[in-house]
Coordinates of C-alpha atoms and ligand atoms in Angstrom, one line a residue:
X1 CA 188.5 73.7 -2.6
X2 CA 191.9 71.9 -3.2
X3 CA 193.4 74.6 -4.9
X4 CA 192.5 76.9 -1.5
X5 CA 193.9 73.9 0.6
X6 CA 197.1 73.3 -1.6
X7 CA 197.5 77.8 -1.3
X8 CA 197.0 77.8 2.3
X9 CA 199.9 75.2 2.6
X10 CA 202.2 76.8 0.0
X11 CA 201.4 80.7 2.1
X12 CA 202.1 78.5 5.5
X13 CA 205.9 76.8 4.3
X14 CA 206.5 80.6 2.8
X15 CA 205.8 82.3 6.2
X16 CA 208.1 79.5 8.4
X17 CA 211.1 80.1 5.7
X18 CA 210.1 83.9 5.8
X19 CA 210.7 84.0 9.6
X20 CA 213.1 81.5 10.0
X21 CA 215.8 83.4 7.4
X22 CA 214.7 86.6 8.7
X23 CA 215.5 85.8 12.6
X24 CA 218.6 84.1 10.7
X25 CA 219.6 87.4 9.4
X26 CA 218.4 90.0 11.7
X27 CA 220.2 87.7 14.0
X28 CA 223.2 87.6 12.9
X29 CA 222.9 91.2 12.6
X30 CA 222.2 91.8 15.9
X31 CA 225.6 90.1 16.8
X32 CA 227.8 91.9 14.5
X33 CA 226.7 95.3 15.8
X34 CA 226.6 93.9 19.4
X35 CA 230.3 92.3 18.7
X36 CA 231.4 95.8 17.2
X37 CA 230.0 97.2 20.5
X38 CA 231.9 95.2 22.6
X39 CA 234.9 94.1 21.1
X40 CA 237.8 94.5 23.8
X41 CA 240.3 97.5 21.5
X42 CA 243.3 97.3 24.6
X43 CA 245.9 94.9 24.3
X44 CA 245.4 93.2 21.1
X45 CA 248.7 91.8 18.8
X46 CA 249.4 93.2 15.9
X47 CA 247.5 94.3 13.0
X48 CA 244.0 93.2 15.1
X49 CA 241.4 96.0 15.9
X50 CA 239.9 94.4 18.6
X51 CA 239.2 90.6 20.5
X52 CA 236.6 89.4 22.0
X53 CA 236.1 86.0 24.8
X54 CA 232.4 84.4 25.2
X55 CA 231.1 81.7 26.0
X56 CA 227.8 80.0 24.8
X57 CA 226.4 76.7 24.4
X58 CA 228.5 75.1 26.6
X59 CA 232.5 76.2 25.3
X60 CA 234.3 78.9 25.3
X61 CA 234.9 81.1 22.0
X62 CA 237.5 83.5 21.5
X63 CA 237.4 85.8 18.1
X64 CA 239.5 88.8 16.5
X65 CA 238.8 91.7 14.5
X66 CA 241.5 92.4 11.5
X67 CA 242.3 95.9 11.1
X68 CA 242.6 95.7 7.6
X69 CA 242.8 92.2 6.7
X70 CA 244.8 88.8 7.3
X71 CA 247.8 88.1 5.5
X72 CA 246.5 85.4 3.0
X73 CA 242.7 84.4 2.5
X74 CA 241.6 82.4 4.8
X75 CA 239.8 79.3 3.9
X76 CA 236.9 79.2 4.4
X77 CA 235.8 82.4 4.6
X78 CA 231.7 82.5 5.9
X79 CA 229.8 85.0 4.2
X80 CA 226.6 86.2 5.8
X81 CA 224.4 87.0 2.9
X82 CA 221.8 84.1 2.0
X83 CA 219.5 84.4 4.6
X84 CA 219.0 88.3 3.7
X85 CA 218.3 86.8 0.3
X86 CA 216.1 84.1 1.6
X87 CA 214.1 86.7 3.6
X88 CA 212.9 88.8 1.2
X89 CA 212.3 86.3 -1.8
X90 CA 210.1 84.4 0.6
X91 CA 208.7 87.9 1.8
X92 CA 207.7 89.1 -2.2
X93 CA 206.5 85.6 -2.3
X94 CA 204.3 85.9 0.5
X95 CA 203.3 89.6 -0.3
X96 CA 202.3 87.9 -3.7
X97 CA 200.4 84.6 -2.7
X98 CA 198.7 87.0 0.2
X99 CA 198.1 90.6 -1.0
X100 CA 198.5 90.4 -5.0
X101 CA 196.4 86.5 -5.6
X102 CA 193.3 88.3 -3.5
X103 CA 193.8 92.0 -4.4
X104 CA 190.3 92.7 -3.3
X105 CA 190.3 91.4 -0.3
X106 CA 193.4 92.1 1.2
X107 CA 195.3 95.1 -1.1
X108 CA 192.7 97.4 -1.9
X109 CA 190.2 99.3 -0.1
X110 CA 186.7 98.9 0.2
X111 CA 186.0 102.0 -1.1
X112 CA 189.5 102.1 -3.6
X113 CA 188.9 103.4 -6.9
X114 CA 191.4 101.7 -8.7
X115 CA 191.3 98.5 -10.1
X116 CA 193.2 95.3 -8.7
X117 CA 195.6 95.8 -11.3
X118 CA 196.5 98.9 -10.6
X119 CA 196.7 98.2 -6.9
X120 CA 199.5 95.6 -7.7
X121 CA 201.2 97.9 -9.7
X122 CA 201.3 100.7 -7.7
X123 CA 202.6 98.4 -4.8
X124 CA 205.4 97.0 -7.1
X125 CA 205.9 100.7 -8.1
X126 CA 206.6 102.0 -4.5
X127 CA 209.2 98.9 -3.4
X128 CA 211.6 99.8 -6.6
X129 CA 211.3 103.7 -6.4
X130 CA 211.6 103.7 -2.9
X131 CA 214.9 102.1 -3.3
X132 CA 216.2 104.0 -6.3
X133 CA 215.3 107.5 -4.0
X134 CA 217.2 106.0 -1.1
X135 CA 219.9 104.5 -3.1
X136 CA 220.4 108.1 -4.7
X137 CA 220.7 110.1 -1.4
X138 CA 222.7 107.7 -0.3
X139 CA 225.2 108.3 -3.7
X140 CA 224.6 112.3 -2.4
X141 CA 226.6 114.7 -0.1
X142 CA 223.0 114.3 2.0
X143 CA 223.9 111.4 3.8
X144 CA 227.0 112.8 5.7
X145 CA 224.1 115.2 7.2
X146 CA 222.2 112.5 9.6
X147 CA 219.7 114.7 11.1
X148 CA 218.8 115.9 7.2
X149 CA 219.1 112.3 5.4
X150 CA 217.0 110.9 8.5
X151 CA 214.4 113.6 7.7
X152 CA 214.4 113.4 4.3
X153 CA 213.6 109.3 4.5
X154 CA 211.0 109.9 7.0
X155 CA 209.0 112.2 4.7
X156 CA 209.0 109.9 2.4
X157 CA 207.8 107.0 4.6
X158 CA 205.2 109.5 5.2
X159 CA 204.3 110.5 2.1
X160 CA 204.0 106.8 1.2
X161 CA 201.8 105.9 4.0
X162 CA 199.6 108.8 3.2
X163 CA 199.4 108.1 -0.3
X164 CA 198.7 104.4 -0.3
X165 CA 196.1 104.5 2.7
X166 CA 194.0 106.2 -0.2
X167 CA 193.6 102.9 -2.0
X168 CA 195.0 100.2 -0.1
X169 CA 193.3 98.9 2.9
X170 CA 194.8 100.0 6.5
X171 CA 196.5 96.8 7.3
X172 CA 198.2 96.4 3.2
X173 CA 199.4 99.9 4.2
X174 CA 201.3 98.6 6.9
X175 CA 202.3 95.5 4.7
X176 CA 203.6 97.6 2.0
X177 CA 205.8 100.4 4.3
X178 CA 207.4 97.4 6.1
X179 CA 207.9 95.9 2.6
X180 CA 209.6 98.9 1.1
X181 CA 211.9 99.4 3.9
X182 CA 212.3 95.7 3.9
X183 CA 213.3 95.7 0.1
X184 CA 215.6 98.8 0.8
X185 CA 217.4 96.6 3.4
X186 CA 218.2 93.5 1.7
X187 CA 219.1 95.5 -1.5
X188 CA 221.5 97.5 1.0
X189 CA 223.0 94.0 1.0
X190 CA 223.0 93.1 -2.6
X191 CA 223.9 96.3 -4.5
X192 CA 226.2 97.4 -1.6
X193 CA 227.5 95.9 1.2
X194 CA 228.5 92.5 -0.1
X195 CA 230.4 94.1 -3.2
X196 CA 232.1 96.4 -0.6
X197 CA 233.2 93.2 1.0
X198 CA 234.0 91.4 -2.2
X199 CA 236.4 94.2 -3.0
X200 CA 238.3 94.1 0.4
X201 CA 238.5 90.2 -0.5
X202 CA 240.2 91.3 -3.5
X203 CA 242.5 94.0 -2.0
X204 CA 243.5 90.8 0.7
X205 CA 244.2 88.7 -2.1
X206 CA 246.6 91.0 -4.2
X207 CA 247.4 93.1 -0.6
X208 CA 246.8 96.4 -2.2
X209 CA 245.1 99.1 -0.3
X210 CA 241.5 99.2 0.7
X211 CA 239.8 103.0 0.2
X212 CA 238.4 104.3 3.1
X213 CA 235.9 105.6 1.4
X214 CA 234.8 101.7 0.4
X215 CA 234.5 100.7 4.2
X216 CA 232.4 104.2 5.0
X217 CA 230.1 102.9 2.3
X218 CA 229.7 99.5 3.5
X219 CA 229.5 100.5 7.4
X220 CA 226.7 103.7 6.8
X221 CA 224.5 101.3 4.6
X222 CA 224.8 98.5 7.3
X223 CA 224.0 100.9 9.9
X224 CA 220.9 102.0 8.2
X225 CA 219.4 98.9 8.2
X226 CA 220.4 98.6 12.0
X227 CA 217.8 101.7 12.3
X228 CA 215.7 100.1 9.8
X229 CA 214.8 96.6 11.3
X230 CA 213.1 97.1 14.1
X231 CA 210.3 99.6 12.2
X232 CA 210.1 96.8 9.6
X233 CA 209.3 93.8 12.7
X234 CA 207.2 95.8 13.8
X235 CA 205.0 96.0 10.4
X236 CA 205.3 92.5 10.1
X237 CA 203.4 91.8 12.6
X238 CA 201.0 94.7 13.5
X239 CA 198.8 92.8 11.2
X240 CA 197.1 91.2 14.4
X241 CA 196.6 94.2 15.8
X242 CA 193.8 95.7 14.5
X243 CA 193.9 98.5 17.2
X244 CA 197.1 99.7 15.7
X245 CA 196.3 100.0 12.4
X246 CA 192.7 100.2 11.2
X247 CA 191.6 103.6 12.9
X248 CA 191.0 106.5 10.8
X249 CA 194.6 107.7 11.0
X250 CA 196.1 104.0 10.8
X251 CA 198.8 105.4 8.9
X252 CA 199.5 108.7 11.1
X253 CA 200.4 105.9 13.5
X254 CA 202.3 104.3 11.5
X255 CA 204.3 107.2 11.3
X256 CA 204.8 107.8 14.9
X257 CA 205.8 104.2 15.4
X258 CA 208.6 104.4 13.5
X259 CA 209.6 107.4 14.9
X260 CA 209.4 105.7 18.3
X261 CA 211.3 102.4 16.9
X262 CA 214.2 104.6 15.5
X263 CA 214.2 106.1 19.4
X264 CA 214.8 102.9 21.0
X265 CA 217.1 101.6 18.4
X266 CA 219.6 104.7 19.1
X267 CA 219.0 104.1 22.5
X268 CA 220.5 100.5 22.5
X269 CA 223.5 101.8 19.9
X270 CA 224.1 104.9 22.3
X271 CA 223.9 102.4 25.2
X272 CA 225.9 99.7 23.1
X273 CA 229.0 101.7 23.3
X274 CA 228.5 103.6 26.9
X275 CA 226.9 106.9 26.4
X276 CA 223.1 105.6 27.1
X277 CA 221.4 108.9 26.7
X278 CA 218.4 109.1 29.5
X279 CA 216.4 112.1 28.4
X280 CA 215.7 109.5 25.4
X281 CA 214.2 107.2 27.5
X282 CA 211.7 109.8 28.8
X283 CA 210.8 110.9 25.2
X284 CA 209.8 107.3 24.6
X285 CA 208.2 106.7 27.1
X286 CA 206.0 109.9 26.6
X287 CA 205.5 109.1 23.2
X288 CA 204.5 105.7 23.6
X289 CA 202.0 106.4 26.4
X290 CA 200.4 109.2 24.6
X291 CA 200.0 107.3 21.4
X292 CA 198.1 104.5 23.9
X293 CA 196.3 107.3 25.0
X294 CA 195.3 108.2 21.6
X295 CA 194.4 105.0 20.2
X296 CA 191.8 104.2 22.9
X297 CA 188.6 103.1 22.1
X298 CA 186.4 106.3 23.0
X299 CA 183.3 105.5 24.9
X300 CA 180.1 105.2 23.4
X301 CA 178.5 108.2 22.9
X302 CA 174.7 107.7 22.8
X303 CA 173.5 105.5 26.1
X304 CA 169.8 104.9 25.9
X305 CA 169.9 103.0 23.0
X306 CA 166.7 100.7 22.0
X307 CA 168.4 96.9 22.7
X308 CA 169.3 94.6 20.1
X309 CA 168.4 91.7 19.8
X310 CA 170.3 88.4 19.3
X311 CA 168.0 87.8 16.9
X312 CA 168.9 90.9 15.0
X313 CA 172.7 90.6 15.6
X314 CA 172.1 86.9 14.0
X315 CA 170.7 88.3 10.7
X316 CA 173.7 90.9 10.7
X317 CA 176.4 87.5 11.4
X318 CA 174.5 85.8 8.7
X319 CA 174.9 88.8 5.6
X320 CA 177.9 89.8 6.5
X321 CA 180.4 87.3 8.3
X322 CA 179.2 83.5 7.7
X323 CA 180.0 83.4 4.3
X324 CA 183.9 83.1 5.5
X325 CA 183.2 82.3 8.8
X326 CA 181.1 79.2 8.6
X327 CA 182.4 75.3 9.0
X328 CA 182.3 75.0 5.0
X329 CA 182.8 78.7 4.3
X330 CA 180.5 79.5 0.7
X331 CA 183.4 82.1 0.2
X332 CA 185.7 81.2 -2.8
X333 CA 188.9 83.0 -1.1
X334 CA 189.0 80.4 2.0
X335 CA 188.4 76.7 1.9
X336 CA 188.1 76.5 6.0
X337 CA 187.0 79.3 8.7
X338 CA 189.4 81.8 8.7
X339 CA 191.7 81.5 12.1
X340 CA 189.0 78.7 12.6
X341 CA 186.8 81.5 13.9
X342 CA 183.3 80.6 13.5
X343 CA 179.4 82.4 13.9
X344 CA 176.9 80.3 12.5
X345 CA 175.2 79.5 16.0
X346 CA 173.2 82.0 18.7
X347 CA 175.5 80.1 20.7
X348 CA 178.8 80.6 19.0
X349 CA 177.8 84.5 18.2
X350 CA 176.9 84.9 21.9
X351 CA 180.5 82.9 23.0
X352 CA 182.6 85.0 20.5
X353 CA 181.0 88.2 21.5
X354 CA 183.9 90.1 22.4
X355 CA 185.8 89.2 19.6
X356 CA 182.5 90.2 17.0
X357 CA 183.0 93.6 18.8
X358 CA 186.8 94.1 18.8
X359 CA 186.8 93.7 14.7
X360 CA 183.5 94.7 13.5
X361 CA 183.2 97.0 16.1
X362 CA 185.8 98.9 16.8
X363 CA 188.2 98.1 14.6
X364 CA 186.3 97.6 11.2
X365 CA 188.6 95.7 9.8
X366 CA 185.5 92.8 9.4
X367 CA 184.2 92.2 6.9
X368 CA 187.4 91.4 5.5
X369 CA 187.6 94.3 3.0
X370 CA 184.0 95.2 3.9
X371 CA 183.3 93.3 0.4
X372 CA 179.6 92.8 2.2
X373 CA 179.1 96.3 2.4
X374 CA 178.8 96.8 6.0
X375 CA 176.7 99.9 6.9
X376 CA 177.7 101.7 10.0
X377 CA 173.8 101.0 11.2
X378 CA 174.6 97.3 11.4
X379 CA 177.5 97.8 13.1
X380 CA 175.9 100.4 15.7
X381 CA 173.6 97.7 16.1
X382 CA 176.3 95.2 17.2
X383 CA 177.5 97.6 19.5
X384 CA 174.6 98.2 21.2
X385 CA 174.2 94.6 21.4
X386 CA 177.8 93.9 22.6
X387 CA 177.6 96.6 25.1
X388 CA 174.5 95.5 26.8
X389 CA 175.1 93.5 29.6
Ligands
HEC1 C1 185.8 87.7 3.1 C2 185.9 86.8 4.2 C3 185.6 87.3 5.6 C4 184.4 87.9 6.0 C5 183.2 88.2 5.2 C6 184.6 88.1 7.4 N1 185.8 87.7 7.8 FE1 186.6 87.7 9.7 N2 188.3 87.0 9.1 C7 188.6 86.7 7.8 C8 190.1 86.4 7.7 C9 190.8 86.0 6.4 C10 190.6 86.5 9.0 C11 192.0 86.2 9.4 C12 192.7 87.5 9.5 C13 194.1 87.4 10.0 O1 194.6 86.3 10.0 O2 194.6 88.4 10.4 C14 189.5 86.8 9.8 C15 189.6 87.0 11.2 C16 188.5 87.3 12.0 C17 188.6 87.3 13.4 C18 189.8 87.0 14.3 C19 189.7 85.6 14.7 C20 190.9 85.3 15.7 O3 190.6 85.1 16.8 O4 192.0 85.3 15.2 C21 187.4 87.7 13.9 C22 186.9 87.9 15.3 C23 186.5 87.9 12.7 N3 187.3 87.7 11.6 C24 185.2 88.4 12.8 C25 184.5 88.6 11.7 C26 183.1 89.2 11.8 C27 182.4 89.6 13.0 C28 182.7 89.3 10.5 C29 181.4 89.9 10.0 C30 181.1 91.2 10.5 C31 183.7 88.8 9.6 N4 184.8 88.4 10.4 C32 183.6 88.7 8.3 C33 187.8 86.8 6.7 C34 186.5 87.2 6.7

């Protein structure tokens, strides 16, 4: 019990210091490419690219962009690079306390075939050769060919989400596609951009010449991950919404979502620097109303159904859901009721009732992992039940 206690606090700090240097970096992000965007390129002295006045916070700031770079270093010089750092140590962390400690539960399947193990490994396997793939086509002619490169990435995504949704459970599906792309982002950082910048550092320094070549490489891979976050956000949290993720194409969606995110993000850049494209804005909107469309819950098919019970429904509650979802929970993965949901009353089955239905239901994603063995008969039965008025 206090080892679950002591892990529920250590996966709570991880998740604040997770979100706290990702908004930190995403952030910052955000500005850079918003500052780019906006930077005033008339009337600017000598050697400077572009200015820029705001104000915020109560005082007015006023900022330059170098064309090459200043004279001498300046001191000090901010470097924006910790909190990508930050974000995904605490992120593997997480990933690791969450999906790796309970495999079983949260990585694999019901049905997987493979062992925990193996599930951990073949997650591990996916972050690093989705990088080194990426990494290469970056190092190739292919990425001076958008429309190919963007392509080429996407069936890859694809392939992954395919792949992985035949052993990993719908929602670590999600989890590991955001944390590929995640991993290919802050290593877009590491490997790449800040050595690009250390370099132009150095040619300030001795005032040589900086290759163009060098700021190309820096600017596509930071332009990348501008395409790249809001996919990855958007994984990061679909994991409380079941509806998103746990149908029978789960990772179909998954697909099209990111499809739609890279949309709206070239929406905003196109808009960023005047040419907002409005045809775009009707695709999206199409897209996003037909996958809403597509992910509702169909209606129940067979009406005169033989009522359920709340006696029935009780005996279902008690095989398959008290065992975690009990005031002192018999499960040895969770120390208190998960999301301090609990079912061991008539009257707390009967007040929850719309929530038993939304994840056992129609979702499926409860049982957690469907470790219970849930048979579709029990859960017909809870529809029936839920559906009655
Ligand atoms: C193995 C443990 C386990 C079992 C068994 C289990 N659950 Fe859960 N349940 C969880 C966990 C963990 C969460 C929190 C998931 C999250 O944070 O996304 C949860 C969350 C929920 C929630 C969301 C609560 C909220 O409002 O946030 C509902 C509803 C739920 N479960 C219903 C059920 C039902 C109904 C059953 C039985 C059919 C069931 N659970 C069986 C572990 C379990």
């Amino acid at each position: 019990m206090m080892k679950l206690y002591l892990i529920d606090w250590l996966s709570l700090s991880l998740k604040l210091l997770h979100v706290i240097a990702g908004i930190a970096w995403i952030g910052a992000s955000f500005y850079f490419n918003w500052l780019e965007n906006k930077l005033n390129r008339v009337n600017n002295r000598d050697g400077i690219a572009g200015h820029l006045w705001a104000v915020h916070g109560g005082g007015f700031y006023y900022l330059e962009k170098y064309k090459k770079y200043p004279q001498a270093l300046p001191e000090p010089l901010h470097w924006f690079k910790w909190e990508a750092y930050f974000t995904w140590i605490s992120g593997f962390l997480l990933l690791s306390v969450i999906y790796y400690f309970n495999a079983t539960t949260y990585l694999l399947a019901s049905d997987s075939s493979i062992s925990s193990v193996y599930g951990i490994l073949s997650s591990l396997l996916g972050l690093l050769l989705f990088w080194v793939i990426y990494d290469l086509l970056c190092k190739s002619k292919v990425v001076n060919k958008s429309l190919i490169f963007i392509g080429i990435i996407f069936v890859i995504i694809s392939i992954s989400a395919y792949l992985y949704n035949t052993i990993f459970n719908p929602r670590a599906v999600y989890m590991q596609i955001g944390a590929m792309i995640g991993t290919v982002m802050v290593a877009n950082v590491f490997f790449v951009i800040i050595p690009v910048q250390k370099k132009l550092v150095a040619a300030c320094e001795n005032s040589t010449e900086v290759s163009k070549e060098l700021g190309l490489m820096g600017y596509t891979r930071s332009r990348h991950n501008n395409y790249f976050t809001l996919p990855v956000l958007f994984m990061m949290i679909s994991g409380h919404y079941p509806m998103i993720y746990s149908g029978d194409y789960g990772w179909l969606v998954l697909i099209a979502v990111v499809g739609i995110l890279v949309m709206i993000r070239h929406y905003f850049n196109l808009r960023g620097v005047g040419q907002a494209k409005n045809s775009l804005i009707a695709i999206i909107t199409v897209s996003v109303l037909a996958l809403i469309y597509a992910l509702a819950p169909s209606q129940s098919k067979v009406q005169s159904q033989e009522a359920v019970s709340i006696a029935q429904v009780q005996e279902i509650i008690e095989k398959h859901c008290v065992s975690c979802h009990a005031s002192v929970p018999s499960s040895e993965v969770f120390a208190v009721a998960p999301n301090g949901f609990m079912v061991e009353t008539k009257e707390q089955i009967i007040a929850h009732k719309n929530q038993i239905y939304q994840q056992a239901v129609l979702s499926k994603i409860m049982p957690l992992g469907n470790t219970t063995n849930m048979t579709e008969e029990e859960r017909e039965k809870l529809r029936v039940w839920a559906e009655a008025e």
